[in-house]
Coordinates of C-alpha atoms in Angstrom, one line a residue:
M27 CA 0.0 0.0 0.0
I28 CA 1.5 3.6 -0.8
V29 CA 0.2 6.4 1.5
R30 CA 0.0 9.2 -1.2
D31 CA 0.8 12.2 1.4
A32 CA 3.8 10.2 2.6
C33 CA 6.4 12.5 4.0
G34 CA 8.5 10.4 6.4
V35 CA 12.0 10.7 5.7
L36 CA 14.6 7.8 5.7
V37 CA 18.0 9.2 6.4
V38 CA 20.8 6.3 5.1
E39 CA 24.4 7.3 6.3
A40 CA 27.0 4.9 7.4
D41 CA 28.3 7.5 9.7
P42 CA 26.8 7.7 13.1
F43 CA 27.6 11.5 13.6
L44 CA 26.5 12.5 10.5
R45 CA 23.6 10.0 10.8
L46 CA 22.3 11.9 13.9
A47 CA 22.9 15.1 12.3
A48 CA 21.0 14.1 9.3
M49 CA 18.1 13.2 11.3
G50 CA 18.1 16.7 13.2
L51 CA 18.0 18.4 9.8
V52 CA 14.7 16.5 9.0
E53 CA 13.3 17.3 12.4
D54 CA 14.4 21.2 11.6
A55 CA 12.3 20.7 8.1
G56 CA 9.4 19.7 10.3
L57 CA 9.3 16.3 9.3
S58 CA 9.6 12.8 10.7
G59 CA 12.2 10.2 10.2
Y60 CA 14.0 6.9 10.5
A61 CA 17.9 6.5 10.4
A62 CA 19.7 3.4 8.4
A63 CA 23.3 2.7 8.7
H64 CA 23.3 0.7 5.3
S65 CA 21.2 -0.7 2.6
A66 CA 20.0 -3.9 4.3
K67 CA 18.3 -1.7 7.2
A68 CA 16.9 0.7 4.7
F69 CA 15.4 -2.2 2.9
T70 CA 14.0 -3.4 5.7
I71 CA 12.2 0.1 7.3
L72 CA 11.3 0.6 3.6
T73 CA 9.6 -2.7 3.6
S74 CA 7.9 -2.0 7.1
H75 CA 6.9 1.8 7.0
N76 CA 4.8 2.9 4.7
D77 CA 4.9 6.6 5.4
I78 CA 8.0 7.4 3.8
G79 CA 8.0 9.8 1.1
I80 CA 11.5 11.0 1.1
M81 CA 15.3 8.8 1.1
F82 CA 18.2 11.0 1.7
T83 CA 21.3 8.7 1.2
N84 CA 24.9 8.8 1.1
I85 CA 26.8 7.2 -1.9
E86 CA 29.4 5.7 0.1
M87 CA 28.3 3.1 2.6
P88 CA 29.4 -0.5 4.2
G89 CA 28.0 -3.4 2.4
S90 CA 27.2 -5.0 -0.9
I91 CA 24.8 -2.1 -2.3
N92 CA 26.2 1.5 -2.2
G93 CA 24.2 4.7 -2.0
L94 CA 23.7 5.1 -5.9
E95 CA 22.6 1.5 -6.3
L96 CA 20.2 2.0 -3.3
A97 CA 18.4 4.9 -4.9
Q98 CA 18.1 3.2 -8.3
I99 CA 16.2 0.3 -6.6
V100 CA 14.1 2.1 -4.3
H101 CA 13.1 4.6 -7.4
R102 CA 11.9 1.2 -9.4
R103 CA 10.4 -0.2 -6.3
W104 CA 8.6 2.7 -4.9
P105 CA 8.4 5.6 -7.5
H106 CA 6.2 7.5 -4.8
I107 CA 9.6 8.1 -3.1
A108 CA 11.9 11.5 -3.7
I109 CA 15.0 10.8 -3.3
I110 CA 18.1 13.0 -2.3
V111 CA 21.6 11.6 -2.8
A112 CA 24.7 13.1 -0.7
S113 CA 28.6 12.7 -1.5
G114 CA 31.9 14.1 -0.9
A115 CA 33.1 12.5 -4.1
P116 CA 34.1 14.7 -6.6
N117 CA 32.9 12.6 -9.8
V118 CA 29.2 11.3 -9.8
A119 CA 28.0 11.4 -13.1
A120 CA 24.5 12.8 -13.2
N121 CA 23.4 9.9 -15.5
S122 CA 24.3 7.6 -12.2
L123 CA 21.2 9.0 -10.2
P124 CA 17.7 7.9 -10.6
T125 CA 15.5 10.6 -12.7
G126 CA 14.4 13.2 -10.6
S127 CA 16.6 13.0 -7.6
T128 CA 18.6 15.6 -6.1
F129 CA 22.5 15.4 -5.7
I130 CA 23.6 17.3 -2.9
A131 CA 28.0 17.5 -2.5
K132 CA 29.2 17.1 0.7
P133 CA 30.3 19.2 2.6
Y134 CA 26.7 20.6 2.6
L135 CA 25.5 23.3 4.5
P136 CA 22.6 22.4 6.7
E137 CA 19.9 25.2 5.2
T138 CA 20.5 23.6 1.4
V139 CA 19.4 20.0 3.2
I140 CA 16.8 21.4 4.8
A141 CA 15.5 23.2 1.4
C142 CA 15.6 20.3 -0.3
L143 CA 13.9 17.9 2.2
K144 CA 11.0 20.9 2.1
S145 CA 10.9 21.2 -1.4
A146 CA 10.5 17.2 -1.8
A147 CA 7.6 17.0 0.8
S148 CA 6.2 19.5 -1.0
P149 CA 2.6 18.7 -2.2
D150 CA 3.4 20.2 -5.7
H151 CA 6.5 17.8 -5.5
R152 CA 4.5 15.2 -4.3
R153 CA 1.6 15.1 -6.9
A154 CA 4.2 15.5 -9.9
Q155 CA 5.9 12.2 -8.2
Q156 CA 2.7 10.5 -8.4
L157 CA 1.7 11.4 -11.8
D158 CA 5.1 10.8 -13.5
P159 CA 6.5 7.5 -12.4
P160 CA 9.4 6.1 -13.7
N161 CA 9.4 4.3 -17.1
H162 CA 10.2 0.7 -16.8
A163 CA 10.7 -0.2 -20.4

């Protein structure tokens, strides 16, 4: 079941301090959140909580699936979820990101993340995500 007005945020970040800081930014944006240190935990949260409407993930993380791969899988399986990807890597190709996702370079300003979260949670963005699901050709 997809909750159309879902705006809970899943934060996927391996570094515990950055994960805690990101959760604080989620709260500062007026949203509720869930935290995961790696993709396996992220999948557990995604399958057990239908209120998630945004995923904010780092690219570099432990495990067999990095943040870019996680973003692609989430985009295909849960097309209603807005995706924000962050990384300190200097060369992240735009075509490696899911269509419609947002990229934020690290180190980022808290205001940048808050603005992206609020934009992704806005009714206009949520409606666009529902009306324009990804093409599974």
